[in-house]
PDB file of C-alpha atoms in Angstrom:
ATOM      1  CA  MET A   6      15.114 -45.263  38.931  1.00 57.00           C
ATOM      2  CA  ARG A   7      11.784 -43.967  37.730  1.00 68.00           C
ATOM      3  CA  PHE A   8      11.407 -41.119  35.323  1.00 67.00           C
ATOM      4  CA  ALA A   9       8.659 -38.671  36.169  1.00 66.00           C
ATOM      5  CA  PHE A  10       7.359 -35.809  34.121  1.00 65.00           C
ATOM      6  CA  PRO A  11       7.370 -32.470  35.900  1.00 71.00           C
ATOM      7  CA  LYS A  12       3.936 -31.368  37.005  1.00 74.00           C
ATOM      8  CA  ILE A  13       2.979 -28.202  35.224  1.00 74.00           C
ATOM      9  CA  LYS A  14      -0.065 -26.297  36.368  1.00 77.00           C
ATOM     10  CA  ILE A  15      -1.721 -24.531  33.457  1.00 70.00           C
ATOM     11  CA  PRO A  16      -3.853 -21.576  34.543  1.00 76.00           C
ATOM     12  CA  GLU A  17      -7.574 -22.118  34.003  1.00 72.00           C
ATOM     13  CA  ARG A  18      -7.964 -18.943  31.959  1.00 76.00           C
ATOM     14  CA  VAL A  19      -5.321 -20.206  29.504  1.00 77.00           C
ATOM     15  CA  THR A  20      -7.135 -23.527  29.186  1.00 77.00           C
ATOM     16  CA  LEU A  21     -10.463 -21.772  28.664  1.00 79.00           C
ATOM     17  CA  GLY A  22      -8.900 -19.433  26.096  1.00 81.00           C
ATOM     18  CA  VAL A  23      -7.498 -22.368  24.127  1.00 84.00           C
ATOM     19  CA  LEU A  24     -10.852 -24.166  24.265  1.00 85.00           C
ATOM     20  CA  LEU A  25     -12.662 -21.011  23.125  1.00 87.00           C
ATOM     21  CA  ALA A  26     -10.266 -20.618  20.190  1.00 90.00           C
ATOM     22  CA  ALA A  27     -10.615 -24.317  19.320  1.00 90.00           C
ATOM     23  CA  ARG A  28     -14.405 -24.158  19.614  1.00 90.00           C
ATOM     24  CA  SER A  29     -14.541 -21.122  17.328  1.00 92.00           C
ATOM     25  CA  ALA A  30     -12.120 -22.551  14.757  1.00 93.00           C
ATOM     26  CA  ILE A  31     -13.750 -25.984  14.613  1.00 93.00           C
ATOM     27  CA  GLY A  32     -17.223 -24.448  14.485  1.00 94.00           C
ATOM     28  CA  ALA A  33     -16.201 -22.194  11.598  1.00 94.00           C
ATOM     29  CA  LEU A  34     -14.538 -25.110   9.802  1.00 92.00           C
ATOM     30  CA  PHE A  35     -17.656 -27.287  10.037  1.00 92.00           C
ATOM     31  CA  PHE A  36     -19.863 -24.361   9.006  1.00 94.00           C
ATOM     32  CA  TYR A  37     -17.694 -23.776   5.932  1.00 91.00           C
ATOM     33  CA  SER A  38     -17.598 -27.487   5.137  1.00 88.00           C
ATOM     34  CA  GLY A  39     -21.379 -27.817   5.234  1.00 90.00           C
ATOM     35  CA  PHE A  40     -21.991 -24.524   3.434  1.00 90.00           C
ATOM     36  CA  SER A  41     -19.558 -25.332   0.607  1.00 87.00           C
ATOM     37  CA  LYS A  42     -21.393 -28.612  -0.027  1.00 86.00           C
ATOM     38  CA  LEU A  43     -24.850 -27.048   0.122  1.00 88.00           C
ATOM     39  CA  ILE A  44     -24.165 -24.312  -2.449  1.00 86.00           C
ATOM     40  CA  GLN A  45     -23.143 -26.865  -5.070  1.00 84.00           C
ATOM     41  CA  PRO A  46     -25.326 -29.422  -6.821  1.00 85.00           C
ATOM     42  CA  ILE A  47     -25.870 -32.424  -4.537  1.00 82.00           C
ATOM     43  CA  GLU A  48     -24.461 -34.755  -7.196  1.00 84.00           C
ATOM     44  CA  TYR A  49     -20.929 -33.493  -6.499  1.00 83.00           C
ATOM     45  CA  PHE A  50     -21.042 -34.658  -2.905  1.00 80.00           C
ATOM     46  CA  GLU A  51     -22.845 -37.872  -3.896  1.00 83.00           C
ATOM     47  CA  VAL A  52     -19.875 -38.744  -6.101  1.00 82.00           C
ATOM     48  CA  ALA A  53     -17.465 -38.044  -3.218  1.00 82.00           C
ATOM     49  CA  VAL A  54     -19.515 -40.255  -0.869  1.00 82.00           C
ATOM     50  CA  GLY A  55     -19.635 -42.987  -3.511  1.00 81.00           C
ATOM     51  CA  PHE A  56     -15.841 -43.025  -3.897  1.00 81.00           C
ATOM     52  CA  TYR A  57     -15.441 -44.383  -0.358  1.00 82.00           C
ATOM     53  CA  GLN A  58     -17.586 -47.450  -1.112  1.00 82.00           C
ATOM     54  CA  VAL A  59     -19.058 -47.756   2.399  1.00 83.00           C
ATOM     55  CA  VAL A  60     -22.605 -46.517   1.837  1.00 84.00           C
ATOM     56  CA  PRO A  61     -24.978 -48.545  -0.336  1.00 87.00           C
ATOM     57  CA  GLU A  62     -25.906 -46.758  -3.542  1.00 85.00           C
ATOM     58  CA  ALA A  63     -29.559 -46.779  -2.484  1.00 87.00           C
ATOM     59  CA  VAL A  64     -28.864 -44.387   0.427  1.00 87.00           C
ATOM     60  CA  THR A  65     -25.990 -42.343  -0.995  1.00 86.00           C
ATOM     61  CA  HIS A  66     -28.363 -39.521  -1.941  1.00 87.00           C
ATOM     62  CA  GLN A  67     -29.873 -39.334   1.562  1.00 89.00           C
ATOM     63  CA  VAL A  68     -26.445 -39.389   3.224  1.00 88.00           C
ATOM     64  CA  SER A  69     -25.298 -36.644   0.856  1.00 86.00           C
ATOM     65  CA  LEU A  70     -28.298 -34.533   1.842  1.00 89.00           C
ATOM     66  CA  VAL A  71     -28.009 -34.995   5.614  1.00 91.00           C
ATOM     67  CA  ILE A  72     -24.272 -34.657   6.303  1.00 90.00           C
ATOM     68  CA  PRO A  73     -23.869 -31.057   5.047  1.00 92.00           C
ATOM     69  CA  TRP A  74     -26.803 -29.902   7.180  1.00 94.00           C
ATOM     70  CA  ILE A  75     -25.378 -31.582  10.287  1.00 93.00           C
ATOM     71  CA  GLU A  76     -22.044 -29.877   9.595  1.00 93.00           C
ATOM     72  CA  LEU A  77     -23.640 -26.475   8.966  1.00 95.00           C
ATOM     73  CA  ILE A  78     -25.974 -26.501  11.979  1.00 95.00           C
ATOM     74  CA  GLY A  79     -23.501 -28.208  14.322  1.00 95.00           C
ATOM     75  CA  GLY A  80     -20.732 -25.826  13.260  1.00 95.00           C
ATOM     76  CA  SER A  81     -22.978 -22.797  13.807  1.00 95.00           C
ATOM     77  CA  PHE A  82     -24.052 -23.999  17.244  1.00 94.00           C
ATOM     78  CA  LEU A  83     -20.483 -24.778  18.260  1.00 93.00           C
ATOM     79  CA  PHE A  84     -19.179 -21.429  17.024  1.00 93.00           C
ATOM     80  CA  LEU A  85     -21.861 -19.559  18.956  1.00 91.00           C
ATOM     81  CA  GLY A  86     -21.591 -21.757  22.035  1.00 88.00           C
ATOM     82  CA  TYR A  87     -25.273 -22.678  21.794  1.00 89.00           C
ATOM     83  CA  MET A  88     -25.945 -26.157  23.215  1.00 87.00           C
ATOM     84  CA  GLN A  89     -22.168 -26.579  23.322  1.00 87.00           C
ATOM     85  CA  GLU A  90     -22.089 -30.119  24.726  1.00 90.00           C
ATOM     86  CA  THR A  91     -24.630 -31.422  22.216  1.00 90.00           C
ATOM     87  CA  ALA A  92     -23.014 -29.672  19.252  1.00 92.00           C
ATOM     88  CA  ALA A  93     -19.496 -30.812  20.184  1.00 92.00           C
ATOM     89  CA  GLY A  94     -20.716 -34.349  20.912  1.00 92.00           C
ATOM     90  CA  THR A  95     -22.575 -34.596  17.611  1.00 93.00           C
ATOM     91  CA  LEU A  96     -19.609 -33.260  15.653  1.00 95.00           C
ATOM     92  CA  ALA A  97     -17.271 -35.605  17.552  1.00 94.00           C
ATOM     93  CA  VAL A  98     -19.368 -38.613  16.522  1.00 94.00           C
ATOM     94  CA  LEU A  99     -19.474 -37.354  12.933  1.00 92.00           C
ATOM     95  CA  THR A 100     -15.699 -36.794  12.964  1.00 93.00           C
ATOM     96  CA  GLY A 101     -15.144 -40.293  14.371  1.00 92.00           C
ATOM     97  CA  LEU A 102     -17.252 -41.725  11.540  1.00 90.00           C
ATOM     98  CA  PHE A 103     -15.250 -39.676   9.049  1.00 89.00           C
ATOM     99  CA  GLN A 104     -12.069 -41.173  10.485  1.00 90.00           C
ATOM    100  CA  LEU A 105     -13.400 -44.698  10.084  1.00 90.00           C
ATOM    101  CA  VAL A 106     -14.340 -43.991   6.483  1.00 88.00           C
ATOM    102  CA  LEU A 107     -10.973 -42.363   5.738  1.00 86.00           C
ATOM    103  CA  GLY A 108      -9.097 -45.183   7.479  1.00 87.00           C
ATOM    104  CA  GLN A 109     -10.820 -47.901   5.488  1.00 87.00           C
ATOM    105  CA  ALA A 110     -10.114 -45.998   2.260  1.00 85.00           C
ATOM    106  CA  VAL A 111      -6.414 -45.826   3.118  1.00 85.00           C
ATOM    107  CA  VAL A 112      -6.245 -49.504   4.132  1.00 87.00           C
ATOM    108  CA  ARG A 113      -8.095 -50.577   0.984  1.00 85.00           C
ATOM    109  CA  ARG A 114      -5.928 -48.216  -1.089  1.00 84.00           C
ATOM    110  CA  LEU A 115      -8.885 -46.685  -2.851  1.00 79.00           C
ATOM    111  CA  PRO A 116      -7.849 -44.297  -5.648  1.00 81.00           C
ATOM    112  CA  ILE A 117      -9.104 -41.108  -3.980  1.00 79.00           C
ATOM    113  CA  ASP A 118      -7.012 -37.980  -4.559  1.00 77.00           C
ATOM    114  CA  GLU A 119      -9.000 -35.588  -2.381  1.00 76.00           C
ATOM    115  CA  CYS A 120     -11.113 -36.299   0.692  1.00 74.00           C
ATOM    116  CA  GLY A 121     -14.146 -34.284  -0.475  1.00 74.00           C
ATOM    117  CA  CYS A 122     -14.443 -32.704   2.960  1.00 74.00           C
ATOM    118  CA  PHE A 123     -15.074 -29.211   1.680  1.00 72.00           C
ATOM    119  CA  GLY A 124     -17.248 -29.919  -1.329  1.00 68.00           C
ATOM    120  CA  GLY A 125     -14.690 -28.815  -3.885  1.00 65.00           C
ATOM    121  CA  GLY A 126     -14.131 -25.432  -2.234  1.00 64.00           C
ATOM    122  CA  PHE A 127     -10.741 -23.767  -2.106  1.00 68.00           C
ATOM    123  CA  VAL A 128      -9.472 -26.254   0.538  1.00 69.00           C
ATOM    124  CA  HIS A 129      -8.203 -29.550  -0.859  1.00 73.00           C
ATOM    125  CA  LEU A 130      -6.866 -32.224   1.498  1.00 76.00           C
ATOM    126  CA  THR A 131      -5.453 -35.670   0.843  1.00 79.00           C
ATOM    127  CA  LEU A 132      -6.790 -38.605   2.827  1.00 79.00           C
ATOM    128  CA  TYR A 133      -3.778 -38.501   5.149  1.00 83.00           C
ATOM    129  CA  GLN A 134      -4.053 -34.753   5.768  1.00 84.00           C
ATOM    130  CA  SER A 135      -7.752 -35.111   6.470  1.00 83.00           C
ATOM    131  CA  PHE A 136      -7.120 -38.014   8.866  1.00 86.00           C
ATOM    132  CA  VAL A 137      -4.609 -35.965  10.877  1.00 87.00           C
ATOM    133  CA  LEU A 138      -6.935 -32.935  10.943  1.00 87.00           C
ATOM    134  CA  ASP A 139      -9.857 -35.127  12.036  1.00 89.00           C
ATOM    135  CA  THR A 140      -7.769 -36.694  14.812  1.00 91.00           C
ATOM    136  CA  VAL A 141      -6.858 -33.296  16.252  1.00 91.00           C
ATOM    137  CA  MET A 142     -10.448 -32.068  15.919  1.00 90.00           C
ATOM    138  CA  LEU A 143     -11.839 -35.215  17.552  1.00 93.00           C
ATOM    139  CA  LEU A 144      -9.601 -34.806  20.592  1.00 91.00           C
ATOM    140  CA  LEU A 145     -10.523 -31.129  20.910  1.00 91.00           C
ATOM    141  CA  LEU A 146     -14.245 -31.825  20.411  1.00 92.00           C
ATOM    142  CA  ILE A 147     -14.187 -34.407  23.187  1.00 91.00           C
ATOM    143  CA  GLN A 148     -12.507 -31.889  25.485  1.00 88.00           C
ATOM    144  CA  ILE A 149     -14.995 -29.165  24.520  1.00 87.00           C
ATOM    145  CA  ALA A 150     -17.972 -31.491  25.042  1.00 87.00           C
ATOM    146  CA  THR A 151     -16.803 -32.615  28.477  1.00 86.00           C
ATOM    147  CA  THR A 152     -15.573 -29.340  29.944  1.00 81.00           C
ATOM    148  CA  GLU A 153     -17.686 -28.105  32.806  1.00 75.00           C
ATOM    149  CA  ARG A 154     -16.790 -24.453  32.590  1.00 69.00           C
ATOM    150  CA  LYS A 155     -18.272 -22.535  29.671  1.00 70.00           C
ATOM    151  CA  ILE A 156     -16.995 -19.291  28.247  1.00 71.00           C
ATOM    152  CA  LEU A 157     -18.860 -16.931  25.924  1.00 68.00           C
ATOM    153  CA  CYS A 158     -21.750 -19.328  25.343  1.00 68.00           C
ATOM    154  CA  LEU A 159     -25.320 -18.503  24.414  1.00 64.00           C
TER     155      LEU A 159
END
């Protein structure tokens, strides 16, 4: 005897509403993440990048300069629906890289108390919390990037 899940048809407007809410929330989150790093001295984020021990010290400064701008611009574009596929795709790749970095830190048991995702803002996440958040965001970003129907986009 085979077990089969019941087929549930979700109305398209519900799906689009969920994707719009996800797009807005993820866009705002990336905007805040980039902004909170940019308003502080760059050395704070350099230290956070250095804790993960994956980027050579020679390029830590450049990585610390580029990532917040990608987050800020990508988050803004995603929130507004401007170049939605490109913004969601770029942020999905960045989120996937974040997951690899977080995963290696957990496996190597690096002594990192906070992920550094929000530049020392009012949001503080552990590595595990950040990994779960990134997993959910990555799945939603892939769905947003590949959806054919757009809603409230520029």
